[in-house]
Each structure stands twice: as C-alpha cells, then as structure tokens.
Amino acid sequence: MTFDPGQLGQSRADLAETLRTMRKRASRTQVWLARRCNMSQTKLSNIETGRITPGLVDVELILRALDVPPELVAEAVALARLARTEWESKRALWRTGLEKRQAELSGLEAEATTLRYFLPAMVTGLLATPEYIRASLGHSPVGISKTVARKLERQAVLYDTAKRFTFLLTEQAVKWAVVPPVAMAVQIDRLVSVSRLPNVRIGVIPLGEIVERGPMNTFTVYDQRLATVETFTGRIVFQDPRDIAEHLEVFDLYERHALFGEDARGVLGEWAKIYRP
C-alpha cells in the first residue's frame, strides 16, 4: 500500500469496514468472534465502527479467527498500519496555532522517560537559544512571541533527572547559520553547556564520517511507543511498533558514528570559533 498523507484520515474507517465485511462474509457474529479473540464484544463493536483503532495484534487475531485468505490479510494489515499513523500539515498547524503544537510536544515530553532526537538539519527548540528560536520561526505566517516563550518553558524538562535524553546532530545541523555569527557561537556554546547535564547526551556527527545511510529526516522517538517525523510540509506520527523499531534502528546506526562527551565538546568548541569575531 502506497503511503499517501491524504489517506490517513480515512484509513481507520476503511479498516473498520474491511474487518466488519470479513466477519459478515465468514457468517460469524460479533459474539462468536469476540470470544474467539478473547476480547469483549464492546471492544469488537468499537473496532468495527471505527470508534477505536485496533493494534496489529488485535487485527491479526481477528483475521486468524476468520481464516482470511493471505492476500486479504496483507490488505487488512496494511490498513491497520496506516490507521495507526497520523499526518498533520503545516497549514493545519498554522490554523490551530503554534502554541497548541508546543502544548502537544510538552505533553509527549512529560509522558516519556527516554527521548531520542535525530537532528540532521537544524538545532531543535529544546537546545536552542531565544535568538535562534525566534529566527527559526521567521517563516511562520502567525505571531511567534508566545511560541518562543513556550519553547523556552519546555526546556525545563531537560533538568528532570528522571528522564534520559539523547540528541544526535550532524555538523550541518550545528553550523547551519540561522542567526548572525556571534549568535551562532552562543548557540553552539549552549550545546556544550547542556551536554554537561547528567541525564543529557549530545552526540555530533562530523562531515567526512563514513555513514552508509543518508540523513533523510528530523525525527524523535519517545520511549518505544511513538515516533514523529518532520517534513517541510508537516509532521507524521507513527505508532505502529514496526515503524518505531525501524526508527530506533536508524537512530542506533547514527549513534554509533557520533562523538560524545569531551570529544563532542572539543569539536563543538572548534566549530564555535568559526563564528567568533
């Protein structure tokens, strides 16, 4: 199944209709199927009406109980995976307000214990100075003052020692000149400072490091339950365990090529000198 952001809103309804149709074709009642799948009839009813999105395990249990042919199994599993993926366009984000997005991110950060950030292009808001944040929002068509304030408030989560943060930045992400040279030096100094927090690891990947996989997108993984991917036109949220596992695998690859600790701070110090007068 081709991934099309336009399909995402419809995928839950399509999955519900597909599962309902398969049950009826098999001439089985909800009571029978729920019992065979060891779930309540209420849950099965909610799945078939699209009120809840089933996990892949639930879908596979239903398909197995109904003895669905392999070609239809593949279609239903693909729908289930798509139904657990969300798309939020930049236009929708601007309509609802950037502050709402900050509240959502704050909620994700509050719930997670282990947070991993892959940053191939720019510094993320949790690590950014006020000037860098304001400049990075310059393209937004809506007011940004409150959003800058909310981003700065979110940085307090870095000091929660019950959480573990790992940030991986490419050399391009560190050096991309969002602000004037002096402000860039200050921004890089902030990376050095934050890297000394006991629960924060900042890794840098210098240009020239041989890595067999190109850095395609900025992404964040929250524990092992959710991954978000940033694009120019919006954000994709993955909840399927396979998608999350793939992002963790990619993160692990880049992490093995990154410099940490004093090695990273030494490189960052050299890069900061480039921008000092």
PDB file of N, CA and C in Angstrom, residues 175-252:
ATOM      1  N   LYS A 175      26.077  23.846  12.409  1.00  0.00           N
ATOM      2  CA  LYS A 175      26.649  25.015  11.730  1.00  0.00           C
ATOM      3  C   LYS A 175      25.649  25.814  10.906  1.00  0.00           C
ATOM      4  N   TRP A 176      24.468  25.268  10.638  1.00  0.00           N
ATOM      5  CA  TRP A 176      23.524  25.976   9.773  1.00  0.00           C
ATOM      6  C   TRP A 176      23.230  27.350  10.354  1.00  0.00           C
ATOM      7  N   ALA A 177      23.560  28.383   9.594  1.00  0.00           N
ATOM      8  CA  ALA A 177      23.558  29.757  10.119  1.00  0.00           C
ATOM      9  C   ALA A 177      22.152  30.354  10.104  1.00  0.00           C
ATOM     10  N   VAL A 178      21.406  30.085  11.157  1.00  0.00           N
ATOM     11  CA  VAL A 178      20.060  30.644  11.302  1.00  0.00           C
ATOM     12  C   VAL A 178      20.121  32.084  11.800  1.00  0.00           C
ATOM     13  N   VAL A 179      21.159  32.413  12.543  1.00  0.00           N
ATOM     14  CA  VAL A 179      21.335  33.741  13.145  1.00  0.00           C
ATOM     15  C   VAL A 179      22.724  34.261  12.778  1.00  0.00           C
ATOM     16  N   PRO A 180      23.028  35.544  13.064  1.00  0.00           N
ATOM     17  CA  PRO A 180      24.347  36.097  12.747  1.00  0.00           C
ATOM     18  C   PRO A 180      25.471  35.352  13.471  1.00  0.00           C
ATOM     19  N   PRO A 181      26.713  35.530  13.009  1.00  0.00           N
ATOM     20  CA  PRO A 181      27.844  34.752  13.533  1.00  0.00           C
ATOM     21  C   PRO A 181      27.998  34.749  15.050  1.00  0.00           C
ATOM     22  N   VAL A 182      27.935  35.922  15.685  1.00  0.00           N
ATOM     23  CA  VAL A 182      28.121  35.955  17.139  1.00  0.00           C
ATOM     24  C   VAL A 182      27.038  35.126  17.835  1.00  0.00           C
ATOM     25  N   ALA A 183      25.800  35.228  17.367  1.00  0.00           N
ATOM     26  CA  ALA A 183      24.704  34.460  17.960  1.00  0.00           C
ATOM     27  C   ALA A 183      24.872  32.970  17.690  1.00  0.00           C
ATOM     28  N   MET A 184      25.472  32.622  16.555  1.00  0.00           N
ATOM     29  CA  MET A 184      25.740  31.209  16.272  1.00  0.00           C
ATOM     30  C   MET A 184      26.752  30.647  17.266  1.00  0.00           C
ATOM     31  N   ALA A 185      27.774  31.435  17.598  1.00  0.00           N
ATOM     32  CA  ALA A 185      28.761  30.983  18.587  1.00  0.00           C
ATOM     33  C   ALA A 185      28.088  30.743  19.937  1.00  0.00           C
ATOM     34  N   VAL A 186      27.176  31.637  20.306  1.00  0.00           N
ATOM     35  CA  VAL A 186      26.447  31.481  21.568  1.00  0.00           C
ATOM     36  C   VAL A 186      25.591  30.217  21.525  1.00  0.00           C
ATOM     37  N   GLN A 187      24.978  29.972  20.382  1.00  0.00           N
ATOM     38  CA  GLN A 187      24.141  28.773  20.242  1.00  0.00           C
ATOM     39  C   GLN A 187      24.981  27.499  20.416  1.00  0.00           C
ATOM     40  N   ILE A 188      26.137  27.460  19.811  1.00  0.00           N
ATOM     41  CA  ILE A 188      26.992  26.276  19.935  1.00  0.00           C
ATOM     42  C   ILE A 188      27.494  26.141  21.374  1.00  0.00           C
ATOM     43  N   ASP A 189      27.786  27.260  22.010  1.00  0.00           N
ATOM     44  CA  ASP A 189      28.178  27.211  23.424  1.00  0.00           C
ATOM     45  C   ASP A 189      27.069  26.606  24.281  1.00  0.00           C
ATOM     46  N   ARG A 190      25.822  26.891  23.914  1.00  0.00           N
ATOM     47  CA  ARG A 190      24.709  26.308  24.682  1.00  0.00           C
ATOM     48  C   ARG A 190      24.707  24.786  24.542  1.00  0.00           C
ATOM     49  N   LEU A 191      25.014  24.277  23.362  1.00  0.00           N
ATOM     50  CA  LEU A 191      25.079  22.820  23.175  1.00  0.00           C
ATOM     51  C   LEU A 191      26.123  22.216  24.116  1.00  0.00           C
ATOM     52  N   VAL A 192      27.258  22.889  24.213  1.00  0.00           N
ATOM     53  CA  VAL A 192      28.321  22.406  25.109  1.00  0.00           C
ATOM     54  C   VAL A 192      27.826  22.395  26.544  1.00  0.00           C
ATOM     55  N   SER A 193      27.156  23.477  26.938  1.00  0.00           N
ATOM     56  CA  SER A 193      26.667  23.590  28.317  1.00  0.00           C
ATOM     57  C   SER A 193      25.647  22.499  28.642  1.00  0.00           C
ATOM     58  N   VAL A 194      24.660  22.312  27.764  1.00  0.00           N
ATOM     59  CA  VAL A 194      23.614  21.316  28.008  1.00  0.00           C
ATOM     60  C   VAL A 194      24.201  19.911  28.032  1.00  0.00           C
ATOM     61  N   SER A 195      25.248  19.671  27.248  1.00  0.00           N
ATOM     62  CA  SER A 195      25.852  18.330  27.190  1.00  0.00           C
ATOM     63  C   SER A 195      26.441  17.900  28.531  1.00  0.00           C
ATOM     64  N   ARG A 196      26.613  18.836  29.451  1.00  0.00           N
ATOM     65  CA  ARG A 196      27.172  18.512  30.769  1.00  0.00           C
ATOM     66  C   ARG A 196      26.101  18.086  31.774  1.00  0.00           C
ATOM     67  N   LEU A 197      24.834  18.201  31.405  1.00  0.00           N
ATOM     68  CA  LEU A 197      23.783  17.730  32.290  1.00  0.00           C
ATOM     69  C   LEU A 197      23.888  16.209  32.420  1.00  0.00           C
ATOM     70  N   PRO A 198      23.693  15.664  33.612  1.00  0.00           N
ATOM     71  CA  PRO A 198      23.931  14.228  33.821  1.00  0.00           C
ATOM     72  C   PRO A 198      22.988  13.306  33.064  1.00  0.00           C
ATOM     73  N   ASN A 199      21.816  13.794  32.698  1.00  0.00           N
ATOM     74  CA  ASN A 199      20.826  12.965  32.017  1.00  0.00           C
ATOM     75  C   ASN A 199      20.695  13.284  30.528  1.00  0.00           C
ATOM     76  N   VAL A 200      21.631  14.093  30.012  1.00  0.00           N
ATOM     77  CA  VAL A 200      21.579  14.504  28.608  1.00  0.00           C
ATOM     78  C   VAL A 200      22.853  14.086  27.888  1.00  0.00           C
ATOM     79  N   ARG A 201      22.685  13.408  26.763  1.00  0.00           N
ATOM     80  CA  ARG A 201      23.821  13.060  25.902  1.00  0.00           C
ATOM     81  C   ARG A 201      23.651  13.798  24.581  1.00  0.00           C
ATOM     82  N   ILE A 202      24.665  14.558  24.203  1.00  0.00           N
ATOM     83  CA  ILE A 202      24.646  15.242  22.910  1.00  0.00           C
ATOM     84  C   ILE A 202      25.764  14.655  22.062  1.00  0.00           C
ATOM     85  N   GLY A 203      25.378  14.054  20.955  1.00  0.00           N
ATOM     86  CA  GLY A 203      26.340  13.470  20.034  1.00  0.00           C
ATOM     87  C   GLY A 203      26.395  14.267  18.745  1.00  0.00           C
ATOM     88  N   VAL A 204      27.583  14.413  18.185  1.00  0.00           N
ATOM     89  CA  VAL A 204      27.744  15.130  16.918  1.00  0.00           C
ATOM     90  C   VAL A 204      28.401  14.211  15.901  1.00  0.00           C
ATOM     91  N   ILE A 205      27.958  14.334  14.656  1.00  0.00           N
ATOM     92  CA  ILE A 205      28.495  13.524  13.562  1.00  0.00           C
ATOM     93  C   ILE A 205      29.187  14.463  12.576  1.00  0.00           C
ATOM     94  N   PRO A 206      30.513  14.525  12.590  1.00  0.00           N
ATOM     95  CA  PRO A 206      31.229  15.449  11.696  1.00  0.00           C
ATOM     96  C   PRO A 206      31.109  15.042  10.234  1.00  0.00           C
ATOM     97  N   LEU A 207      31.130  16.028   9.365  1.00  0.00           N
ATOM     98  CA  LEU A 207      31.210  15.748   7.937  1.00  0.00           C
ATOM     99  C   LEU A 207      32.491  14.966   7.656  1.00  0.00           C
ATOM    100  N   GLY A 208      32.406  14.006   6.775  1.00  0.00           N
ATOM    101  CA  GLY A 208      33.566  13.172   6.489  1.00  0.00           C
ATOM    102  C   GLY A 208      33.490  11.826   7.176  1.00  0.00           C
ATOM    103  N   GLU A 209      32.665  11.743   8.229  1.00  0.00           N
ATOM    104  CA  GLU A 209      32.423  10.460   8.882  1.00  0.00           C
ATOM    105  C   GLU A 209      31.672   9.559   7.891  1.00  0.00           C
ATOM    106  N   ILE A 210      32.181   8.383   7.659  1.00  0.00           N
ATOM    107  CA  ILE A 210      31.569   7.480   6.689  1.00  0.00           C
ATOM    108  C   ILE A 210      30.378   6.776   7.324  1.00  0.00           C
ATOM    109  N   VAL A 211      29.185   7.120   6.851  1.00  0.00           N
ATOM    110  CA  VAL A 211      27.942   6.518   7.332  1.00  0.00           C
ATOM    111  C   VAL A 211      27.193   6.010   6.107  1.00  0.00           C
ATOM    112  N   GLU A 212      26.810   4.752   6.146  1.00  0.00           N
ATOM    113  CA  GLU A 212      26.249   4.124   4.942  1.00  0.00           C
ATOM    114  C   GLU A 212      24.803   4.503   4.650  1.00  0.00           C
ATOM    115  N   ARG A 213      24.199   5.269   5.533  1.00  0.00           N
ATOM    116  CA  ARG A 213      22.804   5.662   5.308  1.00  0.00           C
ATOM    117  C   ARG A 213      22.676   7.162   5.433  1.00  0.00           C
ATOM    118  N   GLY A 214      22.057   7.799   4.428  1.00  0.00           N
ATOM    119  CA  GLY A 214      21.942   9.255   4.438  1.00  0.00           C
ATOM    120  C   GLY A 214      20.918   9.749   5.442  1.00  0.00           C
ATOM    121  N   PRO A 215      21.120  10.957   6.002  1.00  0.00           N
ATOM    122  CA  PRO A 215      20.186  11.532   6.982  1.00  0.00           C
ATOM    123  C   PRO A 215      18.982  12.152   6.284  1.00  0.00           C
ATOM    124  N   MET A 216      17.888  11.414   6.208  1.00  0.00           N
ATOM    125  CA  MET A 216      16.739  11.835   5.414  1.00  0.00           C
ATOM    126  C   MET A 216      15.852  12.867   6.117  1.00  0.00           C
ATOM    127  N   ASN A 217      15.544  12.632   7.391  1.00  0.00           N
ATOM    128  CA  ASN A 217      14.573  13.476   8.079  1.00  0.00           C
ATOM    129  C   ASN A 217      14.933  13.687   9.549  1.00  0.00           C
ATOM    130  N   THR A 218      14.461  14.814  10.070  1.00  0.00           N
ATOM    131  CA  THR A 218      14.470  15.004  11.514  1.00  0.00           C
ATOM    132  C   THR A 218      13.421  14.084  12.118  1.00  0.00           C
ATOM    133  N   PHE A 219      13.772  13.362  13.188  1.00  0.00           N
ATOM    134  CA  PHE A 219      12.759  12.548  13.847  1.00  0.00           C
ATOM    135  C   PHE A 219      13.048  12.445  15.339  1.00  0.00           C
ATOM    136  N   THR A 220      11.992  12.146  16.091  1.00  0.00           N
ATOM    137  CA  THR A 220      12.067  11.970  17.543  1.00  0.00           C
ATOM    138  C   THR A 220      11.374  10.672  17.909  1.00  0.00           C
ATOM    139  N   VAL A 221      11.971   9.909  18.825  1.00  0.00           N
ATOM    140  CA  VAL A 221      11.347   8.684  19.313  1.00  0.00           C
ATOM    141  C   VAL A 221      11.117   8.831  20.818  1.00  0.00           C
ATOM    142  N   TYR A 222       9.884   8.659  21.238  1.00  0.00           N
ATOM    143  CA  TYR A 222       9.504   8.758  22.646  1.00  0.00           C
ATOM    144  C   TYR A 222       9.368   7.350  23.215  1.00  0.00           C
ATOM    145  N   ASP A 223      10.296   6.980  24.110  1.00  0.00           N
ATOM    146  CA  ASP A 223      10.355   5.626  24.634  1.00  0.00           C
ATOM    147  C   ASP A 223      10.368   4.656  23.448  1.00  0.00           C
ATOM    148  N   GLN A 224       9.512   3.655  23.492  1.00  0.00           N
ATOM    149  CA  GLN A 224       9.387   2.743  22.356  1.00  0.00           C
ATOM    150  C   GLN A 224       7.934   2.672  21.906  1.00  0.00           C
ATOM    151  N   ARG A 225       7.248   3.811  22.059  1.00  0.00           N
ATOM    152  CA  ARG A 225       5.813   3.791  21.780  1.00  0.00           C
ATOM    153  C   ARG A 225       5.375   4.747  20.690  1.00  0.00           C
ATOM    154  N   LEU A 226       6.213   5.708  20.329  1.00  0.00           N
ATOM    155  CA  LEU A 226       5.771   6.701  19.359  1.00  0.00           C
ATOM    156  C   LEU A 226       6.979   7.365  18.712  1.00  0.00           C
ATOM    157  N   ALA A 227       6.874   7.633  17.404  1.00  0.00           N
ATOM    158  CA  ALA A 227       7.928   8.341  16.676  1.00  0.00           C
ATOM    159  C   ALA A 227       7.288   9.445  15.833  1.00  0.00           C
ATOM    160  N   THR A 228       7.923  10.615  15.819  1.00  0.00           N
ATOM    161  CA  THR A 228       7.439  11.710  14.985  1.00  0.00           C
ATOM    162  C   THR A 228       8.515  12.079  13.970  1.00  0.00           C
ATOM    163  N   VAL A 229       8.081  12.377  12.764  1.00  0.00           N
ATOM    164  CA  VAL A 229       8.992  12.721  11.674  1.00  0.00           C
ATOM    165  C   VAL A 229       8.583  14.064  11.103  1.00  0.00           C
ATOM    166  N   GLU A 230       9.539  14.965  10.980  1.00  0.00           N
ATOM    167  CA  GLU A 230       9.273  16.305  10.452  1.00  0.00           C
ATOM    168  C   GLU A 230       9.596  16.380   8.963  1.00  0.00           C
ATOM    169  N   THR A 231       8.710  17.007   8.202  1.00  0.00           N
ATOM    170  CA  THR A 231       8.965  17.278   6.792  1.00  0.00           C
ATOM    171  C   THR A 231       8.746  18.771   6.552  1.00  0.00           C
ATOM    172  N   PHE A 232       9.017  19.232   5.338  1.00  0.00           N
ATOM    173  CA  PHE A 232       8.792  20.642   5.030  1.00  0.00           C
ATOM    174  C   PHE A 232       7.313  21.012   5.168  1.00  0.00           C
ATOM    175  N   THR A 233       6.427  20.071   4.868  1.00  0.00           N
ATOM    176  CA  THR A 233       5.009  20.406   4.801  1.00  0.00           C
ATOM    177  C   THR A 233       4.200  19.910   5.991  1.00  0.00           C
ATOM    178  N   GLY A 234       4.826  19.233   6.940  1.00  0.00           N
ATOM    179  CA  GLY A 234       4.056  18.768   8.087  1.00  0.00           C
ATOM    180  C   GLY A 234       4.800  17.770   8.946  1.00  0.00           C
ATOM    181  N   ARG A 235       4.015  17.034   9.728  1.00  0.00           N
ATOM    182  CA  ARG A 235       4.570  16.077  10.674  1.00  0.00           C
ATOM    183  C   ARG A 235       3.828  14.753  10.561  1.00  0.00           C
ATOM    184  N   ILE A 236       4.576  13.653  10.578  1.00  0.00           N
ATOM    185  CA  ILE A 236       3.993  12.312  10.579  1.00  0.00           C
ATOM    186  C   ILE A 236       4.231  11.703  11.953  1.00  0.00           C
ATOM    187  N   VAL A 237       3.191  11.099  12.512  1.00  0.00           N
ATOM    188  CA  VAL A 237       3.284  10.440  13.809  1.00  0.00           C
ATOM    189  C   VAL A 237       3.063   8.949  13.610  1.00  0.00           C
ATOM    190  N   PHE A 238       4.058   8.147  13.988  1.00  0.00           N
ATOM    191  CA  PHE A 238       3.974   6.695  13.850  1.00  0.00           C
ATOM    192  C   PHE A 238       3.736   6.056  15.215  1.00  0.00           C
ATOM    193  N   GLN A 239       2.768   5.140  15.274  1.00  0.00           N
ATOM    194  CA  GLN A 239       2.504   4.380  16.488  1.00  0.00           C
ATOM    195  C   GLN A 239       2.660   2.876  16.271  1.00  0.00           C
ATOM    196  N   ASP A 240       2.786   2.472  15.013  1.00  0.00           N
ATOM    197  CA  ASP A 240       2.970   1.054  14.726  1.00  0.00           C
ATOM    198  C   ASP A 240       4.330   0.603  15.271  1.00  0.00           C
ATOM    199  N   PRO A 241       4.378  -0.493  16.032  1.00  0.00           N
ATOM    200  CA  PRO A 241       5.650  -0.947  16.617  1.00  0.00           C
ATOM    201  C   PRO A 241       6.752  -1.183  15.595  1.00  0.00           C
ATOM    202  N   ARG A 242       6.376  -1.606  14.390  1.00  0.00           N
ATOM    203  CA  ARG A 242       7.398  -1.854  13.365  1.00  0.00           C
ATOM    204  C   ARG A 242       8.030  -0.551  12.885  1.00  0.00           C
ATOM    205  N   ASP A 243       7.216   0.482  12.728  1.00  0.00           N
ATOM    206  CA  ASP A 243       7.753   1.782  12.320  1.00  0.00           C
ATOM    207  C   ASP A 243       8.671   2.347  13.401  1.00  0.00           C
ATOM    208  N   ILE A 244       8.249   2.190  14.646  1.00  0.00           N
ATOM    209  CA  ILE A 244       9.068   2.689  15.755  1.00  0.00           C
ATOM    210  C   ILE A 244      10.382   1.926  15.826  1.00  0.00           C
ATOM    211  N   ALA A 245      10.314   0.597  15.662  1.00  0.00           N
ATOM    212  CA  ALA A 245      11.532  -0.224  15.696  1.00  0.00           C
ATOM    213  C   ALA A 245      12.498   0.185  14.586  1.00  0.00           C
ATOM    214  N   GLU A 246      11.973   0.514  13.411  1.00  0.00           N
ATOM    215  CA  GLU A 246      12.840   0.926  12.303  1.00  0.00           C
ATOM    216  C   GLU A 246      13.525   2.249  12.606  1.00  0.00           C
ATOM    217  N   HIS A 247      12.807   3.167  13.219  1.00  0.00           N
ATOM    218  CA  HIS A 247      13.429   4.445  13.577  1.00  0.00           C
ATOM    219  C   HIS A 247      14.481   4.261  14.667  1.00  0.00           C
ATOM    220  N   LEU A 248      14.220   3.368  15.609  1.00  0.00           N
ATOM    221  CA  LEU A 248      15.225   3.084  16.635  1.00  0.00           C
ATOM    222  C   LEU A 248      16.468   2.460  16.019  1.00  0.00           C
ATOM    223  N   GLU A 249      16.269   1.624  15.018  1.00  0.00           N
ATOM    224  CA  GLU A 249      17.411   1.005  14.330  1.00  0.00           C
ATOM    225  C   GLU A 249      18.249   2.057  13.614  1.00  0.00           C
ATOM    226  N   VAL A 250      17.576   2.997  12.951  1.00  0.00           N
ATOM    227  CA  VAL A 250      18.295   4.078  12.261  1.00  0.00           C
ATOM    228  C   VAL A 250      19.029   4.947  13.282  1.00  0.00           C
ATOM    229  N   PHE A 251      18.360   5.249  14.383  1.00  0.00           N
ATOM    230  CA  PHE A 251      18.988   6.071  15.423  1.00  0.00           C
ATOM    231  C   PHE A 251      20.238   5.380  15.963  1.00  0.00           C
ATOM    232  N   ASP A 252      20.148   4.089  16.199  1.00  0.00           N
ATOM    233  CA  ASP A 252      21.292   3.335  16.708  1.00  0.00           C
ATOM    234  C   ASP A 252      22.466   3.388  15.729  1.00  0.00           C
TER     235      ASP A 252
END
